[in-house]
Tab-separated table of C-alpha atoms in Angstrom:
chain	number	residue	atom	x	y	z
A	886	MET	CA	12.090	-26.543	18.890
A	887	GLY	CA	12.143	-22.885	18.105
A	888	ILE	CA	11.163	-19.850	20.121
A	889	LEU	CA	8.103	-19.784	22.363
A	890	VAL	CA	6.045	-16.598	22.593
A	891	VAL	CA	5.347	-16.222	26.330
A	892	LYS	CA	3.785	-12.748	25.994
A	893	PRO	CA	3.178	-11.052	22.635
A	894	GLY	CA	3.290	-7.426	23.879
A	895	ALA	CA	0.993	-4.743	22.462
A	896	LEU	CA	1.566	-5.737	18.824
A	897	THR	CA	4.437	-7.832	17.511
A	898	LEU	CA	4.574	-8.584	13.792
A	899	VAL	CA	6.806	-10.456	11.378
A	900	GLU	CA	8.275	-7.932	8.934
A	901	ASP	CA	10.972	-7.889	6.270
A	902	LEU	CA	11.461	-5.227	3.592
A	903	GLY	CA	8.018	-5.816	2.104
A	904	ARG	CA	6.625	-6.558	-1.330
A	905	PRO	CA	6.785	-3.369	-3.396
A	906	GLY	CA	5.782	-3.662	-7.042
A	907	HIS	CA	2.247	-5.007	-6.668
A	908	ALA	CA	0.236	-1.838	-6.115
A	909	ALA	CA	-1.560	-2.294	-9.455
A	910	MET	CA	-3.280	-5.364	-8.027
A	911	GLY	CA	-4.228	-3.498	-4.856
A	912	LEU	CA	-1.448	-4.599	-2.536
A	913	SER	CA	0.483	-2.204	-0.280
A	914	PRO	CA	4.280	-2.445	-0.121
A	915	SER	CA	4.215	-3.282	3.625
A	916	GLY	CA	7.521	-4.181	5.337
A	917	ALA	CA	9.293	-2.777	8.410
A	918	LEU	CA	8.402	0.854	9.182
A	919	ASP	CA	11.971	1.567	10.309
A	920	ARG	CA	13.775	-0.237	7.518
A	921	ALA	CA	17.302	0.803	8.464
A	922	SER	CA	16.871	-0.685	11.936
A	923	LEU	CA	15.728	-4.058	10.575
A	924	MET	CA	18.609	-4.051	8.084
A	925	LEU	CA	21.074	-3.212	10.846
A	926	ALA	CA	19.765	-6.009	13.086
A	927	ASN	CA	20.170	-8.528	10.276
A	928	SER	CA	23.641	-7.257	9.386
A	929	LEU	CA	24.784	-7.692	12.987
A	930	LEU	CA	24.006	-11.418	12.696
A	931	GLY	CA	25.302	-11.917	9.172
A	932	ASN	CA	21.788	-12.407	7.783
A	933	PRO	CA	20.917	-10.877	4.399
A	934	VAL	CA	19.613	-7.380	5.290
A	935	GLY	CA	16.079	-8.105	4.099
A	936	THR	CA	15.582	-11.205	6.251
A	937	ALA	CA	12.308	-11.373	8.183
A	938	GLY	CA	12.490	-10.329	11.839
A	939	LEU	CA	10.097	-9.017	14.471
A	940	GLU	CA	8.684	-5.503	14.753
A	941	VAL	CA	7.807	-5.000	18.432
A	942	LEU	CA	5.480	-2.095	19.214
A	943	MET	CA	6.129	-0.533	22.658
A	944	GLY	CA	7.742	-3.629	24.203
A	945	GLY	CA	5.970	-6.135	26.450
A	946	LEU	CA	7.184	-9.073	24.345
A	947	VAL	CA	8.587	-12.089	26.219
A	948	LEU	CA	10.262	-14.926	24.260
A	949	ARG	CA	11.696	-18.231	25.515
A	950	PHE	CA	14.350	-19.831	23.323
A	951	VAL	CA	13.921	-23.594	23.303
A	952	THR	CA	16.940	-24.036	21.058
A	953	ALA	CA	20.189	-22.051	20.916
A	954	SER	CA	20.236	-19.045	18.618
A	955	ALA	CA	21.620	-15.545	18.254
A	956	VAL	CA	19.635	-12.307	18.259
A	957	ALA	CA	20.161	-8.599	17.669
A	958	VAL	CA	17.792	-5.877	18.902
A	959	THR	CA	17.758	-2.442	17.222
A	960	GLY	CA	15.383	0.481	16.669
A	961	ALA	CA	13.714	1.660	19.855
A	962	GLU	CA	15.882	1.982	22.989
A	963	GLY	CA	14.718	0.551	26.288
A	964	LEU	CA	15.491	-2.074	28.853
A	965	VAL	CA	15.794	-5.477	27.150
A	966	ARG	CA	16.640	-8.316	29.509
A	967	LEU	CA	18.176	-11.674	28.664
A	968	ASN	CA	17.678	-14.059	31.603
A	969	GLY	CA	17.068	-11.077	33.856
A	970	THR	CA	20.218	-9.187	32.874
A	971	GLU	CA	20.236	-6.088	30.682
A	972	MET	CA	21.180	-7.026	27.129
A	973	PRO	CA	23.149	-4.651	24.886
A	974	LEU	CA	21.227	-3.184	21.956
A	975	ASN	CA	22.628	-2.890	18.441
A	976	LYS	CA	24.824	-5.926	18.947
A	977	GLY	CA	24.620	-9.619	18.020
A	978	VAL	CA	24.150	-11.718	21.165
A	979	ARG	CA	24.277	-15.520	21.576
A	980	VAL	CA	21.289	-17.094	23.269
A	981	ALA	CA	21.550	-20.420	25.107
A	982	PRO	CA	18.691	-22.951	25.130
A	983	GLY	CA	16.113	-22.055	27.787
A	984	SER	CA	16.922	-18.336	27.720
A	985	VAL	CA	14.185	-15.765	28.278
A	986	LEU	CA	14.257	-12.446	26.411
A	987	GLU	CA	12.014	-9.627	27.768
A	988	PHE	CA	11.322	-6.236	26.222
A	989	GLY	CA	10.594	-3.255	28.483
A	990	THR	CA	8.706	-0.145	27.386
A	991	PRO	CA	11.152	1.844	25.256
A	992	PHE	CA	12.580	5.126	26.604
A	993	PHE	CA	13.252	6.371	23.088
A	994	GLY	CA	11.431	5.466	19.898
A	995	LEU	CA	8.429	3.188	19.500
A	996	ARG	CA	9.390	-0.021	17.672
A	997	TYR	CA	12.134	-2.501	18.482
A	998	TYR	CA	13.416	-4.686	15.652
A	999	VAL	CA	14.565	-8.197	16.490
A	1000	ALA	CA	16.649	-10.211	14.067
A	1001	ILE	CA	17.082	-13.935	14.691
A	1002	GLN	CA	20.040	-15.799	13.265
A	1003	GLY	CA	18.779	-17.397	10.056
A	1004	GLY	CA	15.577	-15.350	10.072
A	1005	LEU	CA	12.066	-16.634	10.765
A	1006	GLU	CA	10.053	-19.232	8.916
A	1007	ALA	CA	6.800	-17.861	7.532
A	1008	PRO	CA	4.864	-18.264	4.292
A	1009	VAL	CA	6.150	-16.065	1.460
A	1010	LEU	CA	3.672	-13.941	-0.504
A	1011	LEU	CA	5.124	-12.245	-3.587
A	1012	GLY	CA	8.663	-12.365	-2.248
A	1013	SER	CA	7.906	-11.200	1.299
A	1014	ARG	CA	6.985	-12.581	4.723
A	1015	SER	CA	5.675	-9.216	5.969
A	1016	THR	CA	2.367	-8.742	7.732
A	1017	ASP	CA	0.190	-6.140	6.023
A	1018	VAL	CA	-2.395	-4.911	8.528
A	1019	LEU	CA	-4.528	-3.245	5.829
A	1020	SER	CA	-5.090	-6.288	3.589
A	1021	GLY	CA	-4.639	-8.859	6.362
A	1022	GLU	CA	-2.024	-10.672	4.265
A	1023	GLY	CA	1.056	-12.194	5.870
A	1024	PRO	CA	1.472	-13.876	9.264
A	1025	ALA	CA	-1.019	-13.060	12.040
A	1026	PRO	CA	0.260	-10.921	14.945
A	1027	LEU	CA	2.137	-12.972	17.536
A	1028	LYS	CA	0.039	-14.403	20.356
A	1029	ALA	CA	0.925	-16.176	23.587
A	1030	GLY	CA	1.723	-19.838	23.002
A	1031	ASP	CA	2.925	-19.405	19.398
A	1032	THR	CA	6.178	-21.063	18.413
A	1033	LEU	CA	8.467	-19.194	16.040
A	1034	ILE	CA	10.651	-21.371	13.848
A	1035	PRO	CA	14.061	-19.912	12.972
A	1036	GLY	CA	14.880	-20.009	9.269
A	1037	ARG	CA	18.020	-21.315	7.683
A	1038	SER	CA	19.724	-18.054	6.729
A	1039	GLY	CA	16.968	-16.046	5.173
A	1040	MET	CA	18.353	-16.902	1.754
A	1041	GLY	CA	15.914	-17.008	-1.091
A	1042	VAL	CA	14.115	-13.832	-0.167
A	1043	GLY	CA	15.467	-11.286	-2.564
A	1044	ASN	CA	13.120	-8.628	-3.830
A	1045	SER	CA	14.961	-6.492	-6.345
A	1046	ASN	CA	12.588	-3.608	-5.686
A	1047	VAL	CA	13.718	-2.965	-2.129
A	1048	TYR	CA	16.252	-0.327	-1.211
A	1049	THR	CA	19.401	-1.995	0.024
A	1050	SER	CA	22.012	0.327	-1.370
A	1051	SER	CA	23.055	2.088	1.804
A	1052	PHE	CA	24.962	0.284	4.530
A	1053	PRO	CA	22.934	0.306	7.733
A	1054	VAL	CA	24.378	2.358	10.582
A	1055	ILE	CA	23.187	2.903	14.128
A	1056	ARG	CA	20.797	5.846	14.388
A	1057	ARG	CA	19.634	6.902	17.839
A	1058	ALA	CA	15.915	6.467	18.377
A	1059	PRO	CA	14.122	9.814	18.779
A	1060	ASP	CA	13.484	11.316	22.221
A	1061	PRO	CA	9.681	11.391	22.587
A	1062	GLU	CA	9.938	14.733	24.447
A	1063	ARG	CA	11.522	16.481	21.468
A	1064	PRO	CA	10.042	17.253	18.058
A	1065	ILE	CA	11.213	15.281	15.041
A	1066	THR	CA	11.795	17.006	11.714
A	1067	LEU	CA	10.863	15.460	8.372
A	1068	ARG	CA	11.786	16.847	4.963
A	1069	ILE	CA	8.803	17.295	2.671
A	1070	ASP	CA	8.185	18.141	-1.003
A	1071	GLU	CA	5.035	19.623	-2.503
A	1072	GLY	CA	2.541	16.919	-3.422
A	1073	PRO	CA	0.541	16.490	-6.641
A	1074	ARG	CA	-2.492	18.375	-5.253
A	1075	ALA	CA	-0.765	21.191	-3.374
A	1076	ASP	CA	-2.710	23.602	-5.619
A	1077	TRP	CA	-6.020	22.313	-4.244
A	1078	PHE	CA	-5.434	24.080	-0.942
A	1079	ALA	CA	-6.259	27.584	0.243
A	1080	PRO	CA	-3.487	30.183	0.041
A	1081	GLY	CA	-1.303	29.897	3.094
A	1082	ALA	CA	-1.953	26.167	3.588
A	1083	TRP	CA	1.653	25.232	2.764
A	1084	GLN	CA	2.925	27.825	5.233
A	1085	ARG	CA	0.577	26.437	7.836
A	1086	LEU	CA	1.840	22.907	7.077
A	1087	ILE	CA	5.520	23.735	7.524
A	1088	GLY	CA	5.044	26.517	10.073
A	1089	GLN	CA	3.438	24.598	12.932
A	1090	HIS	CA	4.340	21.745	15.259
A	1091	TRP	CA	1.970	18.855	14.575
A	1092	THR	CA	1.235	16.168	17.151
A	1093	LEU	CA	1.143	12.451	16.345
A	1094	SER	CA	-2.316	11.111	17.128
A	1095	PRO	CA	-2.746	7.925	19.205
A	1096	ASP	CA	-4.878	6.356	16.463
A	1097	SER	CA	-1.864	6.149	14.165
A	1098	ASN	CA	-0.791	2.714	12.946
A	1099	ARG	CA	1.168	0.996	10.159
A	1100	ILE	CA	-1.330	2.310	7.606
A	1101	GLY	CA	-0.845	5.953	8.445
A	1102	ALA	CA	0.510	8.479	10.940
A	1103	ARG	CA	-2.417	10.760	11.804
A	1104	LEU	CA	-1.568	14.321	12.724
A	1105	GLN	CA	-3.298	16.765	15.031
A	1106	GLY	CA	-2.925	20.515	14.703
A	1107	ARG	CA	-4.469	23.532	13.005
A	1108	PRO	CA	-6.310	22.132	9.958
A	1109	LEU	CA	-5.348	22.681	6.314
A	1110	VAL	CA	-8.182	24.044	4.222
A	1111	VAL	CA	-9.012	22.573	0.812
A	1112	ASP	CA	-9.980	25.289	-1.642
A	1113	ARG	CA	-11.938	23.274	-4.204
A	1114	ALA	CA	-15.498	22.039	-4.216
A	1115	GLU	CA	-14.993	19.312	-6.837
A	1116	GLU	CA	-14.353	15.732	-5.815
A	1117	LEU	CA	-11.011	14.136	-6.581
A	1118	ALA	CA	-11.179	10.878	-8.544
A	1119	SER	CA	-9.299	8.238	-6.557
A	1120	GLU	CA	-5.639	8.143	-7.522
A	1121	GLY	CA	-2.499	6.183	-6.679
A	1122	MET	CA	-0.925	6.940	-3.305
A	1123	VAL	CA	2.713	6.667	-2.229
A	1124	LYS	CA	4.370	5.985	1.086
A	1125	GLY	CA	4.981	9.342	2.736
A	1126	ALA	CA	1.991	11.079	1.081
A	1127	LEU	CA	0.146	13.586	3.312
A	1128	GLN	CA	-3.454	12.930	2.379
A	1129	VAL	CA	-5.823	15.579	3.686
A	1130	PRO	CA	-9.447	14.547	4.327
A	1131	PRO	CA	-12.245	17.100	4.845
A	1132	SER	CA	-11.226	17.478	8.520
A	1133	GLY	CA	-8.074	19.225	7.276
A	1134	LEU	CA	-5.888	16.992	9.470
A	1135	PRO	CA	-3.351	15.094	7.371
A	1136	THR	CA	-2.529	11.398	7.481
A	1137	VAL	CA	1.002	10.477	6.429
A	1138	PHE	CA	0.753	7.158	4.595
A	1139	LEU	CA	3.077	4.458	5.913
A	1140	ALA	CA	4.036	0.984	4.627
A	1141	ASP	CA	0.559	-0.607	4.764
A	1142	HIS	CA	-1.214	2.367	3.140
A	1143	PRO	CA	-4.122	1.903	0.720
A	1144	VAL	CA	-2.807	1.883	-2.853
A	1145	THR	CA	-5.333	4.502	-3.957
A	1146	GLY	CA	-7.093	7.350	-2.173
A	1147	GLY	CA	-9.665	10.011	-2.929
A	1148	TYR	CA	-8.419	12.978	-0.888
A	1149	PRO	CA	-5.839	15.496	-2.100
A	1150	VAL	CA	-2.160	15.059	-1.238
A	1151	ILE	CA	-0.580	18.358	-0.209
A	1152	GLY	CA	2.956	17.064	0.310
A	1153	VAL	CA	5.136	13.959	0.334
A	1154	VAL	CA	7.744	13.166	3.000
A	1155	ARG	CA	11.202	12.228	1.691
A	1156	GLN	CA	11.484	8.435	1.563
A	1157	ALA	CA	14.706	8.504	3.606
A	1158	ASP	CA	12.901	10.258	6.501
A	1159	LEU	CA	10.097	7.721	6.878
A	1160	ASP	CA	12.163	5.431	9.146
A	1161	LEU	CA	12.274	8.226	11.721
A	1162	LEU	CA	8.494	8.693	11.520
A	1163	GLY	CA	8.130	4.955	12.221
A	1164	GLN	CA	9.783	5.626	15.606
A	1165	ALA	CA	7.629	8.639	16.578
A	1166	ARG	CA	5.373	8.160	19.612
A	1167	PRO	CA	1.746	9.181	19.979
A	1168	GLY	CA	1.845	12.703	21.396
A	1169	GLN	CA	5.240	13.437	19.882
A	1170	GLU	CA	5.668	16.705	17.991
A	1171	ILE	CA	6.458	16.640	14.277
A	1172	ARG	CA	7.784	19.478	12.110
A	1173	PHE	CA	8.005	19.511	8.343
A	1174	LEU	CA	10.911	21.087	6.558
A	1175	GLY	CA	9.790	22.161	3.090
B	42	MET	CA	0.451	4.377	-33.446
B	43	THR	CA	0.706	8.049	-32.597
B	44	ASN	CA	3.797	10.163	-32.355
B	45	GLN	CA	4.949	12.012	-29.312
B	46	ALA	CA	3.646	15.412	-30.368
B	47	ASP	CA	0.125	14.017	-30.619
B	48	HIS	CA	-0.136	12.661	-27.158
B	49	ALA	CA	2.230	14.714	-25.023
B	50	ASP	CA	-0.322	17.511	-24.550
B	51	GLU	CA	-2.956	15.266	-23.103
B	52	LEU	CA	-0.904	14.331	-20.081
B	53	ARG	CA	0.301	16.456	-17.219
B	54	ILE	CA	3.019	15.101	-14.941
B	55	LEU	CA	2.794	16.115	-11.296
B	56	GLY	CA	5.531	15.736	-8.697
B	57	CYS	CA	4.836	13.189	-5.994
B	58	GLY	CA	7.849	13.246	-3.664
B	59	ASP	CA	11.370	12.035	-4.383
B	60	ALA	CA	10.403	8.587	-5.676
B	61	ALA	CA	7.222	8.989	-7.768
B	62	PHE	CA	5.371	10.954	-10.432
B	63	LEU	CA	1.633	11.236	-10.942
B	64	ALA	CA	0.597	11.523	-14.607
B	65	GLU	CA	-2.840	13.036	-15.132
B	66	PHE	CA	-5.068	12.421	-18.167
B	67	PRO	CA	-8.320	13.917	-19.481
B	68	ASN	CA	-10.299	10.663	-19.288
B	69	LEU	CA	-10.214	6.953	-18.519
B	70	ASP	CA	-9.707	5.939	-22.173
B	71	SER	CA	-6.545	7.981	-22.247
B	72	VAL	CA	-5.394	6.400	-18.961
B	73	LEU	CA	-5.962	2.913	-20.384
B	74	ALA	CA	-4.127	3.695	-23.633
B	75	HIS	CA	-1.126	5.087	-21.760
B	76	TYR	CA	-1.190	2.236	-19.268
B	77	ARG	CA	-1.089	-0.208	-22.210
B	78	GLY	CA	1.832	1.729	-23.661
B	79	LEU	CA	3.811	1.868	-20.423
B	80	THR	CA	3.270	-1.766	-19.452
B	81	LYS	CA	3.299	-3.492	-22.818
B	82	GLY	CA	3.316	-7.215	-22.315
B	83	GLY	CA	1.711	-6.708	-18.935
B	84	PRO	CA	3.158	-5.205	-15.777
B	85	ALA	CA	4.679	-8.543	-14.744
B	86	ALA	CA	6.449	-9.139	-18.059
B	87	GLY	CA	9.599	-7.294	-17.090
B	88	SER	CA	8.975	-4.553	-19.641
B	89	LEU	CA	9.457	-1.659	-17.194
B	90	PRO	CA	12.761	0.252	-17.063
B	91	ALA	CA	15.094	-0.966	-14.312
B	92	GLY	CA	14.284	0.897	-11.101
B	93	VAL	CA	10.622	1.563	-11.914
B	94	ILE	CA	8.670	-0.199	-9.174
B	95	ASP	CA	4.955	0.376	-9.661
B	96	VAL	CA	2.734	1.655	-12.460
B	97	VAL	CA	-0.675	2.222	-10.853
B	98	PRO	CA	-3.610	3.187	-13.071
B	99	ALA	CA	-6.663	4.947	-11.614
B	100	ALA	CA	-9.675	6.772	-13.043
B	101	ARG	CA	-7.777	9.842	-14.347
B	102	THR	CA	-4.164	9.194	-13.393
B	103	ILE	CA	-1.241	6.801	-13.540
B	104	LEU	CA	1.145	6.766	-10.585
B	105	VAL	CA	4.715	5.701	-11.345
B	106	THR	CA	6.994	4.926	-8.403
B	107	PHE	CA	10.722	4.281	-8.702
B	108	ASN	CA	13.874	3.608	-6.737
B	109	PRO	CA	15.953	6.794	-7.015
B	110	SER	CA	19.160	4.896	-6.286
B	111	VAL	CA	18.634	2.897	-9.507
B	112	ILE	CA	17.012	5.399	-11.897
B	113	GLU	CA	16.947	9.201	-11.886
B	114	GLY	CA	13.660	11.036	-11.678
B	115	ALA	CA	14.421	12.853	-14.948
B	116	ALA	CA	14.713	9.511	-16.768
B	117	VAL	CA	11.393	8.313	-15.340
B	118	HIS	CA	9.755	11.633	-16.290
B	119	HIS	CA	11.086	11.268	-19.839
B	120	TRP	CA	9.907	7.645	-20.053
B	121	ILE	CA	6.363	8.601	-19.049
B	122	ARG	CA	6.250	11.533	-21.448
B	123	SER	CA	7.806	9.817	-24.454
B	124	THR	CA	6.102	6.408	-24.315
B	125	PRO	CA	3.348	6.372	-26.938
B	126	PRO	CA	-0.118	5.272	-25.856
B	127	GLU	CA	-1.645	2.168	-27.415
B	128	ARG	CA	-5.132	2.973	-28.554
B	129	SER	CA	-5.684	-0.208	-30.537
B	130	GLY	CA	-7.749	-1.620	-27.716
B	131	ALA	CA	-5.625	-4.729	-28.025
B	132	PRO	CA	-5.576	-6.017	-24.474
B	133	VAL	CA	-2.245	-5.983	-22.649
B	134	GLY	CA	-3.247	-8.824	-20.431
B	135	SER	CA	-5.078	-12.061	-20.788
B	136	GLU	CA	-8.770	-12.759	-21.249
B	137	VAL	CA	-10.467	-13.947	-18.091
B	138	GLN	CA	-13.822	-15.714	-18.174
B	139	ILE	CA	-15.988	-15.560	-15.074
B	140	GLU	CA	-19.049	-17.751	-14.562
B	141	VAL	CA	-21.858	-15.925	-12.812
B	142	ARG	CA	-25.080	-17.159	-11.289
B	143	TYR	CA	-27.270	-14.115	-11.960
B	144	GLY	CA	-30.058	-13.089	-9.634
B	145	GLY	CA	-28.415	-10.977	-6.940
B	146	PRO	CA	-30.553	-8.963	-4.520
B	147	ASP	CA	-30.408	-5.803	-6.664
B	148	LEU	CA	-31.039	-7.345	-10.090
B	149	SER	CA	-34.669	-6.263	-10.181
B	150	ASP	CA	-33.819	-2.732	-8.966
B	151	VAL	CA	-31.127	-2.439	-11.641
B	152	ALA	CA	-33.555	-3.620	-14.342
B	153	HIS	CA	-36.158	-1.155	-13.103
B	154	HIS	CA	-33.664	1.717	-13.016
B	155	LEU	CA	-32.481	0.974	-16.577
B	156	GLY	CA	-36.020	0.382	-17.864
B	157	VAL	CA	-35.252	-3.103	-19.170
B	158	SER	CA	-36.041	-6.672	-18.096
B	159	GLU	CA	-33.826	-8.676	-15.757
B	160	ALA	CA	-32.961	-10.996	-18.647
B	161	GLN	CA	-31.822	-7.984	-20.676
B	162	VAL	CA	-29.535	-6.864	-17.825
B	163	VAL	CA	-27.982	-10.333	-17.858
B	164	ASN	CA	-27.635	-10.256	-21.658
B	165	LEU	CA	-25.964	-6.842	-21.524
B	166	HIS	CA	-23.614	-7.940	-18.772
B	167	THR	CA	-22.588	-11.189	-20.497
B	168	GLY	CA	-22.591	-9.641	-23.959
B	169	SER	CA	-20.106	-6.865	-23.158
B	170	ALA	CA	-16.320	-7.092	-23.218
B	171	TRP	CA	-15.095	-5.615	-19.939
B	172	THR	CA	-11.666	-4.084	-19.526
B	173	ALA	CA	-9.918	-4.216	-16.161
B	174	ALA	CA	-9.123	-0.537	-15.638
B	175	PHE	CA	-7.596	-0.332	-12.187
B	176	SER	CA	-7.498	-1.931	-8.731
B	177	GLY	CA	-8.288	-0.517	-5.354
B	178	PHE	CA	-10.383	-1.008	-2.265
B	179	ALA	CA	-9.038	-4.540	-1.552
B	180	PRO	CA	-6.367	-6.789	-3.067
B	181	GLY	CA	-7.824	-8.405	-6.166
B	182	PHE	CA	-10.712	-5.939	-6.541
B	183	VAL	CA	-10.651	-4.531	-10.066
B	184	TYR	CA	-12.809	-1.789	-11.583
B	185	LEU	CA	-14.123	-3.063	-14.945
B	186	VAL	CA	-15.313	-0.761	-17.735
B	187	THR	CA	-16.972	-1.410	-21.054
B	188	ASP	CA	-17.574	0.577	-24.241
B	189	HIS	CA	-21.190	1.572	-23.666
B	190	ALA	CA	-23.252	3.306	-20.982
B	191	ARG	CA	-26.285	0.992	-20.993
B	192	LEU	CA	-25.423	-0.543	-17.605
B	193	HIS	CA	-24.643	2.667	-15.726
B	194	VAL	CA	-26.480	2.660	-12.406
B	195	PRO	CA	-25.938	4.654	-9.210
B	196	ARG	CA	-24.524	3.076	-6.072
B	197	ARG	CA	-27.033	1.907	-3.505
B	198	SER	CA	-28.129	4.836	-1.356
B	199	ASN	CA	-27.764	2.519	1.601
B	200	PRO	CA	-24.481	0.549	1.494
B	201	ARG	CA	-24.569	-2.978	2.887
B	202	THR	CA	-22.460	-3.722	5.922
B	203	THR	CA	-21.675	-7.165	4.488
B	204	VAL	CA	-21.280	-8.173	0.875
B	205	PRO	CA	-20.191	-11.799	0.388
B	206	ALA	CA	-17.043	-12.828	-1.490
B	207	GLY	CA	-17.845	-13.500	-5.136
B	208	ALA	CA	-20.683	-10.959	-5.344
B	209	VAL	CA	-20.864	-9.382	-8.817
B	210	GLY	CA	-21.913	-5.748	-8.837
B	211	LEU	CA	-22.488	-2.569	-10.808
B	212	ALA	CA	-21.820	1.022	-9.710
B	213	GLY	CA	-21.520	4.106	-11.882
B	214	GLU	CA	-19.644	3.196	-15.046
B	215	PHE	CA	-18.072	0.135	-13.417
B	216	SER	CA	-18.676	-3.544	-12.834
B	217	GLY	CA	-16.687	-5.566	-10.314
B	218	VAL	CA	-16.435	-8.729	-8.248
B	219	TYR	CA	-15.880	-8.626	-4.486
B	220	PRO	CA	-12.758	-10.699	-3.715
B	221	ARG	CA	-13.644	-11.104	-0.047
B	222	GLN	CA	-16.501	-10.442	2.326
B	223	SER	CA	-16.617	-6.714	3.020
B	224	PRO	CA	-18.974	-3.758	3.330
B	225	GLY	CA	-20.096	-2.369	-0.004
B	226	GLY	CA	-22.468	-0.063	-1.842
B	227	TRP	CA	-22.551	-1.657	-5.288
B	228	GLN	CA	-25.738	-3.019	-6.871
B	229	LEU	CA	-25.443	-6.803	-6.684
B	230	ILE	CA	-26.657	-8.710	-9.747
B	231	GLY	CA	-25.115	-12.156	-9.249
B	232	THR	CA	-22.442	-14.297	-7.630
B	233	THR	CA	-19.464	-16.264	-8.850
B	234	THR	CA	-17.458	-19.091	-7.351
B	235	ALA	CA	-14.309	-17.776	-9.074
B	236	VAL	CA	-11.586	-16.928	-6.548
B	237	LEU	CA	-10.494	-13.350	-7.245
B	238	TRP	CA	-7.619	-13.315	-4.752
B	239	ASP	CA	-5.647	-16.273	-3.467
B	240	ALA	CA	-2.373	-15.479	-1.746
B	241	SER	CA	-1.138	-19.047	-2.302
B	242	ARG	CA	-1.329	-18.728	-6.104
B	243	ARG	CA	1.773	-17.681	-8.000
B	244	GLU	CA	-0.279	-14.771	-9.382
B	245	PRO	CA	-2.675	-14.052	-6.491
B	246	ALA	CA	-4.992	-11.686	-8.408
B	247	LEU	CA	-7.241	-13.413	-10.964
B	248	ILE	CA	-7.748	-10.126	-12.850
B	249	GLN	CA	-4.974	-7.607	-13.514
B	250	PRO	CA	-5.360	-4.094	-14.927
B	251	GLY	CA	-5.360	-4.387	-18.718
B	252	ASP	CA	-7.041	-7.799	-18.786
B	253	THR	CA	-10.266	-8.385	-20.698
B	254	VAL	CA	-13.069	-9.959	-18.695
B	255	ARG	CA	-16.096	-11.808	-20.061
B	256	PHE	CA	-18.957	-12.872	-17.851
B	257	VAL	CA	-20.860	-16.048	-18.771
B	258	GLU	CA	-24.014	-17.431	-17.231
B	259	ALA	CA	-23.290	-20.402	-14.955
């Protein structure tokens, strides 16, 4: 029965659109980093857009389908093979029993999204099956030998707080050799920074650090200088916030971010641009448009 | 009940991207009063305007996040500014009783620091009504405050690498219970078997912001 995990790849997680609305009890929203890609993959199979699928970091995943199913792969672009033959991306594909699906290292982007017809069975916490790497809630990362059980349509998972208003369309994954551009607005503590800090933020090409993860995208570049000696009392943090620790190097908070933080936020990335950041590779250049 | 003119000056609303505002207040009492006003009936009671996602209290601020495709930022801004605070002290949430076995590793240090006996520390801790002010640090961890300063102690100068789940501690103006094993710098005065966070419960967090907490000796 189900789908056997032959190789889990670098990090493969079960994600849907997360569990926003519980920050007051200390829980991050979590959910797919590239939401539009997960929604597209589900749409291609006729699943509700917020159905749980797989988020596959950098490929390496190998699955064997014990029972017949249908899959759609979106997000990152690379060589994905079904029984040794290249499989089209951004398309629903039938899978016969015994089939093997292998994910190569992506050429563009960082995270593949895999929707399975009917979704995946996993325990539901507060309306979501997503893995939250900060709190450790949700299913454990896939490991070799696991069996994934397809769901029966993904019905019953409907979180009214998730954005589902726009119809998902295919968006090319970013070329890791080219900078990505993210729109940004001034954050609540922009006035805590030295004069010229905002210009320095939007005027340079930042580089995505390899120690980035689902909690935050860490940036390398010329540091931003905080102008105040006082300590900030911890305050609520949003997805997309650029929190600046004493090093002056910002972290952009992503889906599994801590709900509160004690360093000033200089700017906040537009929510619609966070999907793109979820596909940026370590070493990739990032510009902010503010 | 206060009118809008009385309370509007004490809050400052800061922009926080295209889907949130951060409201800033002069002190924690003001945060709690406004949090009570904004979430009357409790945050889970469906009392928030459609499209408002999270109302997150902290020490000096309340973060409000929203879905801009459901509600406009201007409407959220107006809702924050025009909602009167509730200063009655009437709790928004429920009263939670937590049984504690006192005698944690820092109880004697705490008593020494405060210049009282260990029994008096226990009496003060059980005799105070604690208000759940805000969460943070880990799911289910809630910062509890009370209406006097007689239990204010500094954090440990040397944080522990491991604090067990259920440890009851004091730090600064706060008391709290560790929901899971983790590192920590709070002064530990007891332990409880109460489960602060259980993902399989319908309401995973035992204590929610706005709740009143009473500690009793086990």
